[in-house]
Coordinates of C-alpha atoms in Angstrom, one line a residue:
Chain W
X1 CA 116.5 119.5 110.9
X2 CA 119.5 121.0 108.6
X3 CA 120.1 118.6 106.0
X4 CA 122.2 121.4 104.2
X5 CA 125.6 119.1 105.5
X6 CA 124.0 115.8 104.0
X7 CA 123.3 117.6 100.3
X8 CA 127.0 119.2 100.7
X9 CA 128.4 115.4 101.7
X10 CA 126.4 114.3 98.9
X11 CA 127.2 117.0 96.1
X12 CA 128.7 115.2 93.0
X13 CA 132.0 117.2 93.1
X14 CA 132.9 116.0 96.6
X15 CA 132.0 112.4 96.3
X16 CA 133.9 112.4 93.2
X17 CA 136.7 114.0 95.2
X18 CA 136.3 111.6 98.5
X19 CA 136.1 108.8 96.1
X20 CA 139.4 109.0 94.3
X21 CA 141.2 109.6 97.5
X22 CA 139.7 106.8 99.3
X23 CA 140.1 103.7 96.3
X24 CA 143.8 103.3 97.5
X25 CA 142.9 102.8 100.9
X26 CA 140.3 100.1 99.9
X27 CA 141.9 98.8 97.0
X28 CA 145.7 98.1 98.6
X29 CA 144.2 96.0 102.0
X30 CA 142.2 94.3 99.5
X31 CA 145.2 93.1 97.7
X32 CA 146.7 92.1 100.2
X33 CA 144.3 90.1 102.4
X34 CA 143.1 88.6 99.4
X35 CA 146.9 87.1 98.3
X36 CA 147.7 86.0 101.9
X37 CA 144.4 84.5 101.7
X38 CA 145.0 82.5 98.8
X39 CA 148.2 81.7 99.9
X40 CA 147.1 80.5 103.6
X41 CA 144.2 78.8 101.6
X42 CA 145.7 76.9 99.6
X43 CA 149.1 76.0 101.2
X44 CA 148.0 76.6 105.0
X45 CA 144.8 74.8 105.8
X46 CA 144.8 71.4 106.1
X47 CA 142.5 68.8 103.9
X48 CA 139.0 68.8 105.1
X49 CA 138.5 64.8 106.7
X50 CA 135.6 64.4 104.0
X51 CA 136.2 66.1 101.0
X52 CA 140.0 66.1 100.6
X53 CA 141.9 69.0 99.1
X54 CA 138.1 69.7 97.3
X55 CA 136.9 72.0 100.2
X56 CA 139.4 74.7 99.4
X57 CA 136.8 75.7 96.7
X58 CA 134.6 77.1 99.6
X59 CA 137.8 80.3 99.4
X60 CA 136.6 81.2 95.9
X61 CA 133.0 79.9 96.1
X62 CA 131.5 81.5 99.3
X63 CA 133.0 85.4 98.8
X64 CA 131.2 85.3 95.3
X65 CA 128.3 84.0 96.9
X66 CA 128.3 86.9 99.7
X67 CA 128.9 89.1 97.7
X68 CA 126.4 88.5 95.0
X69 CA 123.9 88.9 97.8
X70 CA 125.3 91.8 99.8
X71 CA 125.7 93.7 96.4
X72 CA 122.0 93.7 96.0
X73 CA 121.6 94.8 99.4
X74 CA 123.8 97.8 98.9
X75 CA 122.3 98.7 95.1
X76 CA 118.4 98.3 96.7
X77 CA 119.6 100.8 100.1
X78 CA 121.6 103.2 97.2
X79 CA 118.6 103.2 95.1
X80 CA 115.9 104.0 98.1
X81 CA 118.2 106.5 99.0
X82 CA 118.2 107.6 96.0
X83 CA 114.3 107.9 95.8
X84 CA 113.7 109.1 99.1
X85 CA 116.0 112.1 98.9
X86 CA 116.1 112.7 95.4
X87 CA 119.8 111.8 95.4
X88 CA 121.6 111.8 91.8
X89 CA 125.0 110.0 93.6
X90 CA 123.1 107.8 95.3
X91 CA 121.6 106.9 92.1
X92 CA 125.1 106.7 90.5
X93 CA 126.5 104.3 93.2
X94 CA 122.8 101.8 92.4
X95 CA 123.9 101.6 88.7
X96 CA 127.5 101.4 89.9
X97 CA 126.7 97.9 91.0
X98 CA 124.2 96.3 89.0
X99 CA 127.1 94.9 86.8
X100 CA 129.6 94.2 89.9
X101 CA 126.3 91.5 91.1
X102 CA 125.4 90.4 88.4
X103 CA 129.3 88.8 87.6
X104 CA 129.8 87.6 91.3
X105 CA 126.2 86.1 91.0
X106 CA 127.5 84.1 87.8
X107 CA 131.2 83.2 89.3
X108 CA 128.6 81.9 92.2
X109 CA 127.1 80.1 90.4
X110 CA 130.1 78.6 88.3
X111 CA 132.1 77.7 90.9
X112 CA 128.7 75.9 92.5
X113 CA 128.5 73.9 89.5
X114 CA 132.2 72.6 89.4
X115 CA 132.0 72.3 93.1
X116 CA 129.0 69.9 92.7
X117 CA 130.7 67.7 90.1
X118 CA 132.8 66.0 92.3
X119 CA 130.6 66.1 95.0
X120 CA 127.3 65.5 93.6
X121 CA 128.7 63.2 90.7
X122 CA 127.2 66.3 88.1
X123 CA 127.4 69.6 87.3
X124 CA 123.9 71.3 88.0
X125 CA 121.4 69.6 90.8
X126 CA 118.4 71.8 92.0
X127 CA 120.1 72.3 95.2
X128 CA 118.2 75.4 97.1
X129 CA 121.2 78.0 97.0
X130 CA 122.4 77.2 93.2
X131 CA 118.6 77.6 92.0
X132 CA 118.1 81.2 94.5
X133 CA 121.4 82.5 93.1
X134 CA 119.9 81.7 89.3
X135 CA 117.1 83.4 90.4
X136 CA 119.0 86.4 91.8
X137 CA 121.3 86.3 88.4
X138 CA 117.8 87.1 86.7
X139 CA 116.8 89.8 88.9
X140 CA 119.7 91.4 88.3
X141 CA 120.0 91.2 84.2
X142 CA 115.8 92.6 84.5
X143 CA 117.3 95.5 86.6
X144 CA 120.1 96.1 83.8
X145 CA 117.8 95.5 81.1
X146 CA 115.2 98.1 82.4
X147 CA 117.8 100.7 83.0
X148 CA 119.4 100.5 79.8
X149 CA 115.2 100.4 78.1
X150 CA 114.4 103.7 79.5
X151 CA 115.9 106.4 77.3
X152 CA 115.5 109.1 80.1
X153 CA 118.4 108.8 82.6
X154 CA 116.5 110.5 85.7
X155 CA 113.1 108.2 84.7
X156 CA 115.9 105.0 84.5
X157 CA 117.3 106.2 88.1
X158 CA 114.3 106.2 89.8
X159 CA 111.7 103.5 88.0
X160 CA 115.1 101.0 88.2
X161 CA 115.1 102.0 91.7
X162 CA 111.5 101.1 92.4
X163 CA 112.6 97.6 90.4
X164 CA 115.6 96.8 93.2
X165 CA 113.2 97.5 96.2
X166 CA 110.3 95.5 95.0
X167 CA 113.3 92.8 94.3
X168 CA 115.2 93.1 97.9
X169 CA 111.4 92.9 99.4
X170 CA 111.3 89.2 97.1
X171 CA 114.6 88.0 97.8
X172 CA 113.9 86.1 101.1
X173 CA 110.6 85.0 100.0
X174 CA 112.0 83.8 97.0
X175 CA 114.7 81.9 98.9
X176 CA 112.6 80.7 101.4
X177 CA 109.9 79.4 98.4
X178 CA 113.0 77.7 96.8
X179 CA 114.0 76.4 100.2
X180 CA 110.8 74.7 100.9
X181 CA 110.3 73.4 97.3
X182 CA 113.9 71.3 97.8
X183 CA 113.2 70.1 101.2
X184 CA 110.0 68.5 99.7
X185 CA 111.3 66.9 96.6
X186 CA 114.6 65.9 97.2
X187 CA 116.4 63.3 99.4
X188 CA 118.6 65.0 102.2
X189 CA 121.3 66.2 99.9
X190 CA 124.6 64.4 99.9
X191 CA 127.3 67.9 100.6
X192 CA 125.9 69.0 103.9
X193 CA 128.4 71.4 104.8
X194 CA 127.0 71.5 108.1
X195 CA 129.6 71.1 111.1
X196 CA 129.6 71.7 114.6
X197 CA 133.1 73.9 114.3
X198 CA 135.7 74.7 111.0
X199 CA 139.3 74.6 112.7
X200 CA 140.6 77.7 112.9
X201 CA 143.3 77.0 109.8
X202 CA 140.7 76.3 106.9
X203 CA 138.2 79.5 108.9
X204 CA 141.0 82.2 108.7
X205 CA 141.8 82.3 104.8
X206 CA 137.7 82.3 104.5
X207 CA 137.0 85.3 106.8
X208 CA 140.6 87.1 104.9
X209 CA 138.9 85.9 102.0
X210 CA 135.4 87.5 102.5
X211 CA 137.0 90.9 103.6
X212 CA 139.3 90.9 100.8
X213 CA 136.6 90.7 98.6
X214 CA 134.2 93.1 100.4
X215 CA 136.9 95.7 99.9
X216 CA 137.7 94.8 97.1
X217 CA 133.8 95.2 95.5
X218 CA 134.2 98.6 97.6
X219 CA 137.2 99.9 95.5
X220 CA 135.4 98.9 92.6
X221 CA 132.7 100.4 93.4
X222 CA 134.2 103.7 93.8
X223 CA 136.0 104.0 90.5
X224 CA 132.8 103.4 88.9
X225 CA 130.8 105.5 90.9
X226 CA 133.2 108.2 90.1
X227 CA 133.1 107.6 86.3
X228 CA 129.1 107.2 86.8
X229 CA 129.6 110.7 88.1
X230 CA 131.7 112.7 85.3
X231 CA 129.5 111.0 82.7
X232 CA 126.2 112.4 84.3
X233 CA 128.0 115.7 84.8
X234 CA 129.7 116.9 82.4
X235 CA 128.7 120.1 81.6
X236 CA 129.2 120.6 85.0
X237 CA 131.7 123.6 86.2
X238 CA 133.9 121.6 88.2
X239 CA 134.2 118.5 85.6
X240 CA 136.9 121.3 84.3
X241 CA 138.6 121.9 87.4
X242 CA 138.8 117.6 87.6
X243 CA 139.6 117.4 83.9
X244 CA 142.2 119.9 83.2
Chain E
X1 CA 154.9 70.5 93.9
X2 CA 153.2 68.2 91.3
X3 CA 151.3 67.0 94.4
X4 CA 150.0 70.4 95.1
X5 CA 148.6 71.0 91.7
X6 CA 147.0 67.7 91.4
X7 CA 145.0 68.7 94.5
X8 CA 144.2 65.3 95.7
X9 CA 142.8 64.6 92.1
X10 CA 140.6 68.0 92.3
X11 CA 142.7 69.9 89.8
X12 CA 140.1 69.4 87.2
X13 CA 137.6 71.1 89.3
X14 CA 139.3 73.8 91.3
X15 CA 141.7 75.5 88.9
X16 CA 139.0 76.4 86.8
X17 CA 137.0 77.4 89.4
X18 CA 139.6 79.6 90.5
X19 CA 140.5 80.9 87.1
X20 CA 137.0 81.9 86.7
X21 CA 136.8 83.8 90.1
X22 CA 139.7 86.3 89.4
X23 CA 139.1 86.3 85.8
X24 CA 136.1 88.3 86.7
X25 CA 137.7 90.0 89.7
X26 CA 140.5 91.1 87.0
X27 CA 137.3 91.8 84.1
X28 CA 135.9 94.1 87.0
X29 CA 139.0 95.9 88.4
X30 CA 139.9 96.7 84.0
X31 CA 136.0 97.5 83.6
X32 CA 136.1 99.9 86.0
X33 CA 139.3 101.5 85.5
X34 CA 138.4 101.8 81.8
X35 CA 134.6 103.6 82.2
X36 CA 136.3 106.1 84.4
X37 CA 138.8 107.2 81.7
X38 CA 136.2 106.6 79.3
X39 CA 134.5 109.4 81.1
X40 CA 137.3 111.6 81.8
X41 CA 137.9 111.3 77.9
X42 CA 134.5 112.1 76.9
X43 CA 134.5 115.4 79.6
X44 CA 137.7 116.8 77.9
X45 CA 136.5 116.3 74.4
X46 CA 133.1 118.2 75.0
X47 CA 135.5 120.9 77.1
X48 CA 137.5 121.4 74.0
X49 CA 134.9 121.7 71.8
X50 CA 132.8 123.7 73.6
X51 CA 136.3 125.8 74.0
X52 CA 136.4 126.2 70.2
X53 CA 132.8 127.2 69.9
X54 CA 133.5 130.2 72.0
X55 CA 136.4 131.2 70.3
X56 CA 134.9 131.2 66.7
Chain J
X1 CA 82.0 105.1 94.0
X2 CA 85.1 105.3 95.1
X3 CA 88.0 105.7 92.8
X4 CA 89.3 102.3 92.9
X5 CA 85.9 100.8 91.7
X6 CA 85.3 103.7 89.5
X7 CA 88.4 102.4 87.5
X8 CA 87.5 98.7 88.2
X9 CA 83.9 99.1 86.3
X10 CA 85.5 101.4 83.7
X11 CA 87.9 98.6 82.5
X12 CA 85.7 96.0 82.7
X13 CA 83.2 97.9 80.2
X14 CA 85.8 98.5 78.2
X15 CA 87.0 94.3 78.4
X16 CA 83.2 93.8 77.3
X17 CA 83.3 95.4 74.2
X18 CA 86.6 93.6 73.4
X19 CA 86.0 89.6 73.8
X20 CA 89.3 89.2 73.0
X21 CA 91.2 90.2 75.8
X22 CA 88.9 87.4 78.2
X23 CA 89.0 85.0 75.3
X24 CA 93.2 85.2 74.1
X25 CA 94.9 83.9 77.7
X26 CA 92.2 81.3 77.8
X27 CA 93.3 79.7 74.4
X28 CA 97.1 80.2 75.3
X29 CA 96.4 78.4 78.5
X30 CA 94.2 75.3 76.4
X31 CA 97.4 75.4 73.6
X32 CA 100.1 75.0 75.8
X33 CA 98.7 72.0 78.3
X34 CA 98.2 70.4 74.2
X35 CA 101.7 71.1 73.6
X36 CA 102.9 69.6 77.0
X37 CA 101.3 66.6 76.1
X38 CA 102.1 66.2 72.5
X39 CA 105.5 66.7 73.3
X40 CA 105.6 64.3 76.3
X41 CA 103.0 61.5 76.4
X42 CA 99.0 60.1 76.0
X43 CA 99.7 58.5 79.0
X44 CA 97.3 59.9 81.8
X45 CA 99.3 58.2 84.4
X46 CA 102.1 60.2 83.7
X47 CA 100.4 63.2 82.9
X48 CA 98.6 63.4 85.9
X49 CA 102.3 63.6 87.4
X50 CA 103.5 66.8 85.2
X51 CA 99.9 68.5 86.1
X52 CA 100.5 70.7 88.5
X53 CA 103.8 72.0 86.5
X54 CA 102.0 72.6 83.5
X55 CA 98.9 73.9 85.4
X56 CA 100.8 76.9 86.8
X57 CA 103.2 77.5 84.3
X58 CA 100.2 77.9 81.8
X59 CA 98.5 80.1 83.9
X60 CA 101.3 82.3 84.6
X61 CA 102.4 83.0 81.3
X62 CA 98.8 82.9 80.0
X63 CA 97.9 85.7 82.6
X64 CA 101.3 87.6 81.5
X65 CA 100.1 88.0 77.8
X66 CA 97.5 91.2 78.3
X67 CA 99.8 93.0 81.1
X68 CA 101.6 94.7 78.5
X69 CA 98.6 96.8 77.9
X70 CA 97.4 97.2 81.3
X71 CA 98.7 100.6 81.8
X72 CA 100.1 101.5 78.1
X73 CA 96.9 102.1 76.1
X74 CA 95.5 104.4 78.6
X75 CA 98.9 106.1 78.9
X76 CA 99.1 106.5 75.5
X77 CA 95.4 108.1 75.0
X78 CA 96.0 110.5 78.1
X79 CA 93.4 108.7 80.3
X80 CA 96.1 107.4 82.9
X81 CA 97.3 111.1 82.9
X82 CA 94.2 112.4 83.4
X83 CA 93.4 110.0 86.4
X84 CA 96.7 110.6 88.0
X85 CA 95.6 114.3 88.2
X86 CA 92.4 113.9 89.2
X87 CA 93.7 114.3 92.7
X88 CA 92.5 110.2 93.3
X89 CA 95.1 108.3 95.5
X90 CA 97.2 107.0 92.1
X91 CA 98.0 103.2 94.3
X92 CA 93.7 103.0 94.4
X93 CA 93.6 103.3 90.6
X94 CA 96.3 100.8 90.2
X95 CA 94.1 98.8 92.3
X96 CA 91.3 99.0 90.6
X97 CA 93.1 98.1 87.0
X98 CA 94.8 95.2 88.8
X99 CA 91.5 94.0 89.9
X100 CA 90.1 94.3 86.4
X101 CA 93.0 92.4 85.1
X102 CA 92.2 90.0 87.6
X103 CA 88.9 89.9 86.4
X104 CA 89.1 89.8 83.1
X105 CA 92.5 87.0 83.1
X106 CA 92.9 85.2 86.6
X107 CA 89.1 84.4 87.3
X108 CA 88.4 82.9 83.7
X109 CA 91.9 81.3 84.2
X110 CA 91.0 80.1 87.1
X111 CA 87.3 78.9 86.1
X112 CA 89.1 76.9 82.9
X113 CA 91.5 75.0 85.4
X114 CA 89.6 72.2 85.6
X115 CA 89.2 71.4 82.2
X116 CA 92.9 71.2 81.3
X117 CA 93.1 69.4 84.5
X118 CA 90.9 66.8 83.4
X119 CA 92.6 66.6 79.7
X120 CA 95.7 66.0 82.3
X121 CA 94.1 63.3 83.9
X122 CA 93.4 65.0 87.2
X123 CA 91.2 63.6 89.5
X124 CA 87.4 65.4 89.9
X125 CA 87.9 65.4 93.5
X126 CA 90.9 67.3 93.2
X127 CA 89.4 70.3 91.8
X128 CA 88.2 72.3 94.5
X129 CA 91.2 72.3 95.7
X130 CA 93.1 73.5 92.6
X131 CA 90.4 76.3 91.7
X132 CA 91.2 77.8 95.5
X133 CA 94.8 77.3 94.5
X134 CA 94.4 79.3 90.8
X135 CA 91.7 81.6 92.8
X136 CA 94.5 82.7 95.6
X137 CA 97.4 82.6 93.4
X138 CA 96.5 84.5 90.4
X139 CA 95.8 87.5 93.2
X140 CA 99.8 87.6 93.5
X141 CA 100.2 87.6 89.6
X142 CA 98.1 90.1 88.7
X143 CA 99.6 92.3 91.2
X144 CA 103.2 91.4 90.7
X145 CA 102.2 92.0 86.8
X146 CA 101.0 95.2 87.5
X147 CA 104.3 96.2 89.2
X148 CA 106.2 95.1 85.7
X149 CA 104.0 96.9 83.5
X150 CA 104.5 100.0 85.4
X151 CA 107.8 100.0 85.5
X152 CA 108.0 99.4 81.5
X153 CA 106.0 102.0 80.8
X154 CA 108.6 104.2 79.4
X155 CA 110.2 101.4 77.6
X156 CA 109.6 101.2 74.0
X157 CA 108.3 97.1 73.4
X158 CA 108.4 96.6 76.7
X159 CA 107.0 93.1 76.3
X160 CA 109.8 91.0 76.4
X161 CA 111.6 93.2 79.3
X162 CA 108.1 93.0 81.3
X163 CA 108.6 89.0 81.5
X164 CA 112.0 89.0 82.5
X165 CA 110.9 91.7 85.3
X166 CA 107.7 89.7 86.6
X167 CA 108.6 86.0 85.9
X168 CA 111.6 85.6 88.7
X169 CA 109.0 87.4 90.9
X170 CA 106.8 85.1 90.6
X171 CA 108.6 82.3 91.8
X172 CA 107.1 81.7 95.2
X173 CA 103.7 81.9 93.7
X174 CA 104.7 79.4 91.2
X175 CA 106.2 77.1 94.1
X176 CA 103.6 77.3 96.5
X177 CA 100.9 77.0 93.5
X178 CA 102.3 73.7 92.2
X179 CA 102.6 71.8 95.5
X180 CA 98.7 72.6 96.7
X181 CA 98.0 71.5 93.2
X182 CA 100.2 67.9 93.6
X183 CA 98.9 68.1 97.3
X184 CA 95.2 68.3 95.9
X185 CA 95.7 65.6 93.4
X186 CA 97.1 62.9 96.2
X187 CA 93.8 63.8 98.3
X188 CA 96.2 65.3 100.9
X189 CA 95.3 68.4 102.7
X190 CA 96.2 71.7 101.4
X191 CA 95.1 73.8 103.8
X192 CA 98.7 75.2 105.0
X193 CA 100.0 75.5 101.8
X194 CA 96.6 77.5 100.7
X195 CA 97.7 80.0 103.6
X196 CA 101.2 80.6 102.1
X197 CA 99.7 81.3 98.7
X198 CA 97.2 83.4 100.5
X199 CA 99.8 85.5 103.1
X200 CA 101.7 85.9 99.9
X201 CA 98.2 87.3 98.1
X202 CA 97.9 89.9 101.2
X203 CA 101.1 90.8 101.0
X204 CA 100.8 91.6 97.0
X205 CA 97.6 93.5 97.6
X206 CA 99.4 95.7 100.5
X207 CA 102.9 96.1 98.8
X208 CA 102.3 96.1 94.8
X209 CA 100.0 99.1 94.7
X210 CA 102.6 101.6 96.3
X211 CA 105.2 100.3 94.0
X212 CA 102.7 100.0 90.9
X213 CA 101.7 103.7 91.8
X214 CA 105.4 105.1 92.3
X215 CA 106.6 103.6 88.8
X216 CA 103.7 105.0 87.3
X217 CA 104.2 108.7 88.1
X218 CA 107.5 108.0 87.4
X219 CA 106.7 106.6 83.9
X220 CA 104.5 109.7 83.2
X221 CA 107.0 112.2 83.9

């Protein structure tokens, strides 16, 4: 098979091209769906039956959470890329989003904690998703501290990208492991946020809310992909064309 | 008004819960921004100076 | 003899001639059940109830302590080099220093379980139990070690790095570890947790090795 179309696709220049023109078109719908979803969340949907007006932290607390998780996902399939097909970009886009995770894993697991406050009566129990986001918040700051240990950026690309596969292959074991441990030493826990159907005013602003911030990681992502890019290149011929 | 920022006696929770969350979605938006200029920056510089080494 | 054993025997005459490397993790592991109780209580009773915590945490940190060297020293001297090139499948020389390290840390580990136990106040007829818990588990962190210390190769005092790399790793050995242990020391049956630790210990040996040998060409570049 050619894959003459894929390098070309994947040649620094044109990412860093595609990139800048497609940020807007991520980073405007993003605005927007994320405002209307604040505003529909906040104003719109009505108090939840049990916990009052304290649900409405689910609009901040589960897109962190997602995207926590779905970052890693992307960083471990930009990094295998990256290895598999000797990719510089790809490599680029995996150190792109170490630091993105890494603060949605720790707004995750803030928001967790002043969720459980009121709902738990304290800040921090060892309930199964708090302790597998701690976990992950640790997986990512060894994957940022190995990076930044290895001198050599093309050695950092690829043993970090050995690091994120090895952790994307432990991530449901580890959750399942932390799963298990809770179920056998706590009592039921008292927020089961388990219900047959959410009415469609309190679901809405969460799905605008999980899309707004998908997009929103994907603008971000691009910016620093492209400024991942320019640094790695810039002796490069066409960093001058860019530049001046 | 007043009723909507008490939040059924949840202020204390969710505000800062908010706050944080787009504190950091603000941190990453600036971050961003700011290593790609930083970048841009650092790729003129070396252009200049490698523009003055070939003139001397 | 094929290459993985080749290596295996090599380390292991090397371990020999240097006591210390069996002799160092076992102390660790005796200190820091001494600590645990000094710093909570005399009290068997209660003891017996923090045992299988302080157990595995012991052994886990105790078996971390010689990783760092596991691939370094002979990086250093050109042996690992020289193996690499040898034309040997590089994930079978992993194996066989894992299994050394396994050797020379997790079976003594293992083998010294009891004895802490009973300074925990863990019952005799728990101990079969816990030594095919150590046995199965300390499989998984010798491999999952391996995979640190060959991805800190190129890192300059890489110790501290290596631990935050293999420790949240090691969580589901550490959970599965500490329940057959508490399941052992109620007199329950362990025999579904042991299959956990020991799908997780196949898994290691299958997985680890690839990874172990792809960091380490990449760490010798």
């Amino acid at each position: 098979m050619d894959w003459t179309w894929f390098h070309r696709l994947a040649s620094p220049p044109h990412i860093y091209r595609v990139a800048g023109t497609l940020t807007p078109w991520f980073a405007w719908p993003a605005g927007l769906l994320i405002v209307s979803a604040l505003y529909a969340g906040l104003f719109l949907a009505p108090p939840d039956y049990q916990q009052g007006e304290g649900f409405r932290m689910i609009y901040v607390h589960a897109p962190s959470a997602w995207l926590s998780v779905m970052i890693y996902g992307v960083m471990a399939t930009a990094a295998a890329v990256g290895l598999i097909w000797r990719m510089k970009v790809a490599h680029a886009a995996a150190a792109s989003c170490a630091a993105i995770g890494a603060s949605f894993t720790f707004v995750s697991l803030v928001t967790g904690m002043l969720w459980g406050k009121p709902m738990w009566g304290t800040y921090w129990v060892w309930d199964p998703r708090l302790t597998a986001q701690l976990v992950l918040l640790f997986l990512y700051l060894g994957y940022m501290a190995l990076r930044s240990g290895i001198d050599d950026l093309g050695r950092a690309d690829r043993a970090s990208a050995v690091l994120a596969i090895i952790g994307v292959v432990n991530l449901p074991i580890i959750r399942y492991s932390v799963e298990w441990w809770n179920s056998i030493h706590q009592a039921p826990s008292v927020m089961k946020m388990e219900r047959p159907s959410m009415p469609f005013d309190m679901l809405a602003p969460l799905l605008m809310m999980l899309l707004g911030f998908t997009l929103m990681f994907a603008a971000v992502m691009l910016v620093r992909v492209r400024a991942e890019v320019l640094r790695r290149e810039r002796g490069a011929s066409w960093v001058k064309e860019v530049v001046s | 008004m007043k009723d909507f920022f008490a939040m059924g006696g949840y202020a204390a929770f969710l505000w800062p819960a908010y706050a944080v969350t787009f504190a950091v979605v603000a941190w990453n938006i600036v971050a961003a921004r700011r290593a790609h200029q930083e970048a841009l920056l650092e790729a003129r510089r070396r252009l200049s100076t490698d523009a003055d080494g070939d003139a001397s | 003899m094929s290459a993985w054993a080749g290596v295996l025997w090599r380390d292991l005459r090397l371990a020999f001639r240097r006591p210390g490397q069996v002799v160092h993790p076992l102390a660790f592991f005796a200190v820091v059940a001494l600590l645990f109780t000094l710093g909570y209580t005399p009290e068997l009773g209660k003891l017996r109830q923090i045992a299988p915590g302080v157990l595995w945490v012991g052994a886990l940190l105790a078996s971390q302590l010689s990783l760092d060297g596991l691939f370094r020293e002979d990086a250093e001297d050109g042996t690992l080099e020289q193996m690499v090139l040898s034309g040997q499948p590089v994930a079978a020389l992993v194996l066989g220093k894992t299994a050394a390290h396994w050797v020379i840390t997790g079976l003594p580990l293992t083998l010294m379980a009891p004895v802490v136990g009973f300074a925990l106040g863990v019952p005799v007829a728990a101990m079969p139990g816990i030594l095919c818990a150590l046995a199965l588990g300390t499989v998984s962190l010798s491999l999952i070690g391996a995979m640190g210390a060959s991805l800190t190769l190129g890192v300059r005092r890489g110790g501290v790095l290596l631990s935050l790399l293999t420790l949240p790793l090691a969580v589901p050995v550490l959970i599965f570890g500490a329940r057959a242990t508490e399941l052992a020391i109620a007199g329950e049956g362990l025999t579904g947790v042991l299959y956990l630790l020991g799908s997780l210990a196949v898994l290691a040996l299958t997985l680890a090795p690839l990874a172990a040998a792809a960091a380490v060409r990449i760490g010798l570049e």
